[in-house]
PDB file of C-alpha atoms in Angstrom:
ATOM      1  CA  MET L   1      -0.033   0.043  -0.273  1.00  0.00           C
ATOM      2  CA  GLU L   2       0.835   3.573  -0.504  1.00  0.00           C
ATOM      3  CA  PRO L   3       0.418   6.698   1.175  1.00  0.00           C
ATOM      4  CA  ALA L   4      -1.468   7.975  -1.752  1.00  0.00           C
ATOM      5  CA  ASP L   5      -3.786   5.298  -1.645  1.00  0.00           C
ATOM      6  CA  ILE L   6      -5.056   6.105   2.309  1.00  0.00           C
ATOM      7  CA  LEU L   7      -5.248   9.978   1.410  1.00  0.00           C
ATOM      8  CA  PRO L   8      -8.837  10.186   1.363  1.00  0.00           C
ATOM      9  CA  GLU L   9      -9.471   8.384   4.312  1.00  0.00           C
ATOM     10  CA  ILE L  10      -6.646  10.396   7.121  1.00  0.00           C
ATOM     11  CA  ASP L  11      -6.545  14.103   8.177  1.00  0.00           C
ATOM     12  CA  ALA L  12      -3.000  13.345   9.911  1.00  0.00           C
ATOM     13  CA  ALA L  13      -0.194  10.629   9.983  1.00  0.00           C
ATOM     14  CA  ILE L  14       2.779  10.040  12.441  1.00  0.00           C
ATOM     15  CA  ILE L  15       6.429   8.975  10.166  1.00  0.00           C
ATOM     16  CA  ALA L  16       8.242   6.694  12.083  1.00  0.00           C
ATOM     17  CA  THR L  17      10.044   4.892   9.638  1.00  0.00           C
ATOM     18  CA  PRO L  18      13.720   4.325   8.115  1.00  0.00           C
ATOM     19  CA  HIS L  19      15.319   7.552   8.166  1.00  0.00           C
ATOM     20  CA  ALA L  20      15.464   7.597   3.899  1.00  0.00           C
ATOM     21  CA  THR L  21      12.240   7.743   3.650  1.00  0.00           C
ATOM     22  CA  HIS L  22      11.056  10.920   6.028  1.00  0.00           C
ATOM     23  CA  PHE L  23      11.563  13.228   3.314  1.00  0.00           C
ATOM     24  CA  PRO L  24       9.525  10.978   0.265  1.00  0.00           C
ATOM     25  CA  LEU L  25       6.116  10.709   2.631  1.00  0.00           C
ATOM     26  CA  ALA L  26       5.924  13.626   4.493  1.00  0.00           C
ATOM     27  CA  ASP L  27       6.238  15.165   0.819  1.00  0.00           C
ATOM     28  CA  THR L  28       3.589  13.307   0.013  1.00  0.00           C
ATOM     29  CA  LEU L  29       0.946  14.192   2.950  1.00  0.00           C
ATOM     30  CA  LEU L  30       1.699  17.422   3.094  1.00  0.00           C
ATOM     31  CA  ARG L  31       0.685  18.794   0.080  1.00  0.00           C
ATOM     32  CA  ALA L  32      -2.690  16.474   0.366  1.00  0.00           C
ATOM     33  CA  GLY L  33      -3.005  18.589   3.126  1.00  0.00           C
ATOM     34  CA  LYS L  34      -2.145  16.097   5.641  1.00  0.00           C
ATOM     35  CA  HIS L  35      -0.425  16.923   8.973  1.00  0.00           C
ATOM     36  CA  VAL L  36       2.339  15.174  10.315  1.00  0.00           C
ATOM     37  CA  LEU L  37       4.418  14.439  13.015  1.00  0.00           C
ATOM     38  CA  LEU L  38       7.688  13.370  12.219  1.00  0.00           C
ATOM     39  CA  GLU L  39      10.270  11.241  14.292  1.00  0.00           C
ATOM     40  CA  LYS L  40      13.982  12.403  14.256  1.00  0.00           C
ATOM     41  CA  PRO L  41      15.572  13.066  12.564  1.00  0.00           C
ATOM     42  CA  LEU L  42      13.368  14.999   9.851  1.00  0.00           C
ATOM     43  CA  ALA L  43      15.037  14.461   6.641  1.00  0.00           C
ATOM     44  CA  LEU L  44      18.965  13.081   6.088  1.00  0.00           C
ATOM     45  CA  THR L  45      19.735  16.520   4.521  1.00  0.00           C
ATOM     46  CA  THR L  46      18.582  20.124   5.212  1.00  0.00           C
ATOM     47  CA  GLU L  47      17.578  20.631   1.989  1.00  0.00           C
ATOM     48  CA  ASP L  48      15.263  18.547   2.644  1.00  0.00           C
ATOM     49  CA  CYS L  49      13.942  19.988   5.548  1.00  0.00           C
ATOM     50  CA  GLY L  50      13.939  22.689   3.577  1.00  0.00           C
ATOM     51  CA  ARG L  51      11.793  20.996   1.200  1.00  0.00           C
ATOM     52  CA  ILE L  52       9.292  19.425   4.012  1.00  0.00           C
ATOM     53  CA  ALA L  53       8.764  23.279   5.306  1.00  0.00           C
ATOM     54  CA  ALA L  54       7.657  24.031   1.374  1.00  0.00           C
ATOM     55  CA  ALA L  55       5.397  20.945   1.452  1.00  0.00           C
ATOM     56  CA  ALA L  56       3.276  22.349   4.778  1.00  0.00           C
ATOM     57  CA  ARG L  57       2.738  25.657   3.376  1.00  0.00           C
ATOM     58  CA  ALA L  58       2.177  24.047  -0.276  1.00  0.00           C
ATOM     59  CA  GLY L  59      -0.376  21.782   1.468  1.00  0.00           C
ATOM     60  CA  LYS L  60      -1.883  24.155   4.141  1.00  0.00           C
ATOM     61  CA  ALA L  61      -1.006  21.799   6.793  1.00  0.00           C
ATOM     62  CA  LEU L  62       1.278  21.148   9.751  1.00  0.00           C
ATOM     63  CA  ALA L  63       4.901  19.647  10.182  1.00  0.00           C
ATOM     64  CA  MET L  64       5.750  18.529  13.749  1.00  0.00           C
ATOM     65  CA  PRO L  65       9.135  17.385  14.756  1.00  0.00           C
ATOM     66  CA  ALA L  66       8.628  14.780  17.509  1.00  0.00           C
ATOM     67  CA  HIS L  67      10.935  16.902  19.882  1.00  0.00           C
ATOM     68  CA  VAL L  68       9.042  15.193  23.082  1.00  0.00           C
ATOM     69  CA  ARG L  69      11.435  16.609  25.734  1.00  0.00           C
ATOM     70  CA  ARG L  70       9.971  20.715  25.217  1.00  0.00           C
ATOM     71  CA  LEU L  71       7.022  18.686  26.937  1.00  0.00           C
ATOM     72  CA  PHE L  72       9.207  17.522  29.893  1.00  0.00           C
ATOM     73  CA  PRO L  73       8.774  20.089  32.795  1.00  0.00           C
ATOM     74  CA  ALA L  74      12.142  21.373  33.289  1.00  0.00           C
ATOM     75  CA  ALA L  75      12.141  22.485  29.734  1.00  0.00           C
ATOM     76  CA  PRO L  76       9.822  25.042  29.948  1.00  0.00           C
ATOM     77  CA  TRP L  77      10.980  26.476  33.369  1.00  0.00           C
ATOM     78  CA  VAL L  78      15.049  26.631  31.984  1.00  0.00           C
ATOM     79  CA  ARG L  79      13.257  28.350  29.366  1.00  0.00           C
ATOM     80  CA  ARG L  80      11.448  30.375  31.659  1.00  0.00           C
ATOM     81  CA  THR L  81      14.624  30.919  34.274  1.00  0.00           C
ATOM     82  CA  LEU L  82      17.073  32.677  31.619  1.00  0.00           C
ATOM     83  CA  ALA L  83      14.155  34.890  30.271  1.00  0.00           C
ATOM     84  CA  GLU L  84      13.854  36.576  33.952  1.00  0.00           C
ATOM     85  CA  GLY L  85      17.481  36.765  33.866  1.00  0.00           C
ATOM     86  CA  ARG L  86      18.014  34.604  36.852  1.00  0.00           C
ATOM     87  CA  LEU L  87      21.643  33.531  35.381  1.00  0.00           C
ATOM     88  CA  GLY L  88      22.415  36.716  34.176  1.00  0.00           C
ATOM     89  CA  ARG L  89      24.450  36.648  31.024  1.00  0.00           C
ATOM     90  CA  VAL L  90      25.085  32.672  30.207  1.00  0.00           C
ATOM     91  CA  THR L  91      28.786  32.704  29.755  1.00  0.00           C
ATOM     92  CA  SER L  92      28.355  28.672  28.203  1.00  0.00           C
ATOM     93  CA  VAL L  93      26.706  25.446  28.176  1.00  0.00           C
ATOM     94  CA  THR L  94      27.991  22.004  29.239  1.00  0.00           C
ATOM     95  CA  TRP L  95      25.402  19.309  28.496  1.00  0.00           C
ATOM     96  CA  ARG L  96      26.629  15.030  29.084  1.00  0.00           C
ATOM     97  CA  GLU L  97      24.658  13.024  28.529  1.00  0.00           C
ATOM     98  CA  GLY L  98      25.100   8.710  28.373  1.00  0.00           C
ATOM     99  CA  HIS L  99      24.780   5.554  29.589  1.00  0.00           C
ATOM    100  CA  PRO L 100      26.262   2.062  28.026  1.00  0.00           C
ATOM    101  CA  TYR L 101      23.352   1.100  25.514  1.00  0.00           C
ATOM    102  CA  ALA L 102      21.903  -1.875  26.710  1.00  0.00           C
ATOM    103  CA  TRP L 103      18.002  -1.819  25.419  1.00  0.00           C
ATOM    104  CA  PRO L 104      17.114  -5.483  23.634  1.00  0.00           C
ATOM    105  CA  LEU L 105      17.134  -4.961  19.415  1.00  0.00           C
ATOM    106  CA  LEU L 106      15.237  -6.426  17.305  1.00  0.00           C
ATOM    107  CA  THR L 107      17.783  -5.322  14.027  1.00  0.00           C
ATOM    108  CA  GLY L 108      21.037  -3.469  14.134  1.00  0.00           C
ATOM    109  CA  PHE L 109      19.093   0.068  13.099  1.00  0.00           C
ATOM    110  CA  MET L 110      20.816   2.031  15.981  1.00  0.00           C
ATOM    111  CA  PHE L 111      23.899   1.031  15.200  1.00  0.00           C
ATOM    112  CA  ALA L 112      24.186   0.967  11.270  1.00  0.00           C
ATOM    113  CA  PRO L 113      25.664   4.085   9.211  1.00  0.00           C
ATOM    114  CA  PRO L 114      24.237   7.225  10.080  1.00  0.00           C
ATOM    115  CA  ASP L 115      22.002   7.300   6.829  1.00  0.00           C
ATOM    116  CA  GLU L 116      20.600   4.123   7.749  1.00  0.00           C
ATOM    117  CA  GLY L 117      19.813   5.169  11.391  1.00  0.00           C
ATOM    118  CA  GLY L 118      22.557   4.467  13.705  1.00  0.00           C
ATOM    119  CA  GLY L 119      24.639   6.522  16.332  1.00  0.00           C
ATOM    120  CA  VAL L 120      24.625   8.742  19.168  1.00  0.00           C
ATOM    121  CA  LEU L 121      23.970  12.242  17.698  1.00  0.00           C
ATOM    122  CA  LEU L 122      21.401  10.759  15.073  1.00  0.00           C
ATOM    123  CA  ASP L 123      19.740   9.072  18.334  1.00  0.00           C
ATOM    124  CA  THR L 124      19.724  11.657  21.602  1.00  0.00           C
ATOM    125  CA  GLY L 125      21.153  14.887  19.710  1.00  0.00           C
ATOM    126  CA  PRO L 126      18.580  16.568  17.798  1.00  0.00           C
ATOM    127  CA  HIS L 127      16.904  16.242  21.564  1.00  0.00           C
ATOM    128  CA  VAL L 128      19.653  18.146  22.817  1.00  0.00           C
ATOM    129  CA  LEU L 129      19.956  20.458  19.563  1.00  0.00           C
ATOM    130  CA  ASP L 130      16.895  21.214  19.814  1.00  0.00           C
ATOM    131  CA  LEU L 131      16.134  22.131  23.460  1.00  0.00           C
ATOM    132  CA  LEU L 132      19.433  24.086  23.431  1.00  0.00           C
ATOM    133  CA  HIS L 133      17.956  25.965  20.051  1.00  0.00           C
ATOM    134  CA  HIS L 134      14.416  26.688  22.049  1.00  0.00           C
ATOM    135  CA  TRP L 135      16.517  28.135  25.278  1.00  0.00           C
ATOM    136  CA  PHE L 136      19.364  29.888  23.259  1.00  0.00           C
ATOM    137  CA  PRO L 137      17.097  31.305  19.902  1.00  0.00           C
ATOM    138  CA  GLY L 138      18.878  32.658  16.860  1.00  0.00           C
ATOM    139  CA  PRO L 139      21.400  31.285  15.002  1.00  0.00           C
ATOM    140  CA  ALA L 140      23.641  28.013  16.151  1.00  0.00           C
ATOM    141  CA  GLU L 141      26.267  26.927  14.213  1.00  0.00           C
ATOM    142  CA  VAL L 142      29.056  23.975  14.927  1.00  0.00           C
ATOM    143  CA  VAL L 143      32.824  24.685  15.512  1.00  0.00           C
ATOM    144  CA  SER L 144      33.422  21.441  16.156  1.00  0.00           C
ATOM    145  CA  CYS L 145      32.812  18.250  16.336  1.00  0.00           C
ATOM    146  CA  ALA L 146      34.758  14.822  17.408  1.00  0.00           C
ATOM    147  CA  HIS L 147      33.644  11.198  16.887  1.00  0.00           C
ATOM    148  CA  ASN L 148      34.424   7.487  16.714  1.00  0.00           C
ATOM    149  CA  GLY L 149      32.437   6.090  14.461  1.00  0.00           C
ATOM    150  CA  GLY L 150      34.548   6.216  11.288  1.00  0.00           C
ATOM    151  CA  THR L 151      32.614   5.403   8.818  1.00  0.00           C
ATOM    152  CA  GLY L 152      29.783   3.912  10.401  1.00  0.00           C
ATOM    153  CA  ALA L 153      28.040   4.749  13.488  1.00  0.00           C
ATOM    154  CA  GLU L 154      29.307   6.970  16.349  1.00  0.00           C
ATOM    155  CA  SER L 155      28.852   5.987  19.852  1.00  0.00           C
ATOM    156  CA  GLU L 156      30.763   8.376  21.687  1.00  0.00           C
ATOM    157  CA  ILE L 157      30.468  12.670  20.173  1.00  0.00           C
ATOM    158  CA  ARG L 158      31.899  15.642  21.770  1.00  0.00           C
ATOM    159  CA  LEU L 159      30.405  18.858  19.575  1.00  0.00           C
ATOM    160  CA  HIS L 160      31.250  22.185  20.177  1.00  0.00           C
ATOM    161  CA  ALA L 161      28.463  24.405  18.655  1.00  0.00           C
ATOM    162  CA  THR L 162      27.517  28.067  19.916  1.00  0.00           C
ATOM    163  CA  PHE L 163      23.073  28.519  20.244  1.00  0.00           C
ATOM    164  CA  GLY L 164      22.129  32.304  20.393  1.00  0.00           C
ATOM    165  CA  GLY L 165      25.825  33.287  20.287  1.00  0.00           C
ATOM    166  CA  THR L 166      26.144  31.062  23.469  1.00  0.00           C
ATOM    167  CA  PRO L 167      29.028  28.478  23.221  1.00  0.00           C
ATOM    168  CA  SER L 168      27.750  25.250  24.128  1.00  0.00           C
ATOM    169  CA  GLU L 169      29.878  21.879  24.548  1.00  0.00           C
ATOM    170  CA  ILE L 170      27.929  18.799  24.382  1.00  0.00           C
ATOM    171  CA  HIS L 171      29.268  15.158  25.491  1.00  0.00           C
ATOM    172  CA  LEU L 172      27.286  12.506  23.874  1.00  0.00           C
ATOM    173  CA  SER L 173      27.940   8.423  25.013  1.00  0.00           C
ATOM    174  CA  ARG L 174      25.915   4.832  24.233  1.00  0.00           C
ATOM    175  CA  LEU L 175      29.513   3.623  25.938  1.00  0.00           C
ATOM    176  CA  ARG L 176      29.703   5.378  29.677  1.00  0.00           C
ATOM    177  CA  SER L 177      27.792   7.153  31.861  1.00  0.00           C
ATOM    178  CA  LEU L 178      28.260  10.443  31.640  1.00  0.00           C
ATOM    179  CA  GLY L 179      25.870  11.964  34.437  1.00  0.00           C
ATOM    180  CA  ASP L 180      22.893  12.978  32.099  1.00  0.00           C
ATOM    181  CA  THR L 181      23.479  17.085  33.331  1.00  0.00           C
ATOM    182  CA  CYS L 182      23.021  20.128  31.640  1.00  0.00           C
ATOM    183  CA  THR L 183      25.047  22.893  33.179  1.00  0.00           C
ATOM    184  CA  LEU L 184      24.038  26.586  32.063  1.00  0.00           C
ATOM    185  CA  HIS L 185      27.228  29.354  33.588  1.00  0.00           C
ATOM    186  CA  GLY L 186      25.600  32.575  34.008  1.00  0.00           C
ATOM    187  CA  THR L 187      27.503  35.695  35.324  1.00  0.00           C
ATOM    188  CA  THR L 188      25.532  35.520  38.040  1.00  0.00           C
ATOM    189  CA  ALA L 189      24.917  31.552  39.326  1.00  0.00           C
ATOM    190  CA  ASP L 190      24.693  28.769  37.294  1.00  0.00           C
ATOM    191  CA  LEU L 191      22.010  26.217  36.650  1.00  0.00           C
ATOM    192  CA  THR L 192      22.502  22.205  36.483  1.00  0.00           C
ATOM    193  CA  VAL L 193      19.438  20.457  35.384  1.00  0.00           C
TER     194      VAL L 193
END
């Protein structure tokens, strides 16, 4: 069955399929006016992300990434704390998240090359990057990135980036416990969540 076969019967869809299928499925659904909730990553390229936005506009439909961490109680609280200026000017962010990957798997999907679905950056990274961009709106820029993936899926990554001009150091791991903390360093106070 193809998406076009069921378009008359649906109002919305959740796309939780292999990464390479996200753009073509979203494009078809959105242009037909169907709302779409997209699992991460939205698409494999920046260009396809832009095309998803264009398809949503063309179909007058909503395309929503499944960034569930924005719904965690701490996320809006941190945003309010920053808006109230309680930390002063945030000078840097340190995010450390990781633990040995131990979920039972039916396939090797999580450890396949990134364009097929694997890697800690594609798994955990979208949640981290989305929250940092949400808390520090404005341009985001990757400064440096080091990982152990070679041509396969990485299980360790260290990313230096800026979000709205705020320097951020992000460590993600599937091999070791990193404490799962985000520390915002401010001129008047630090905040660790």
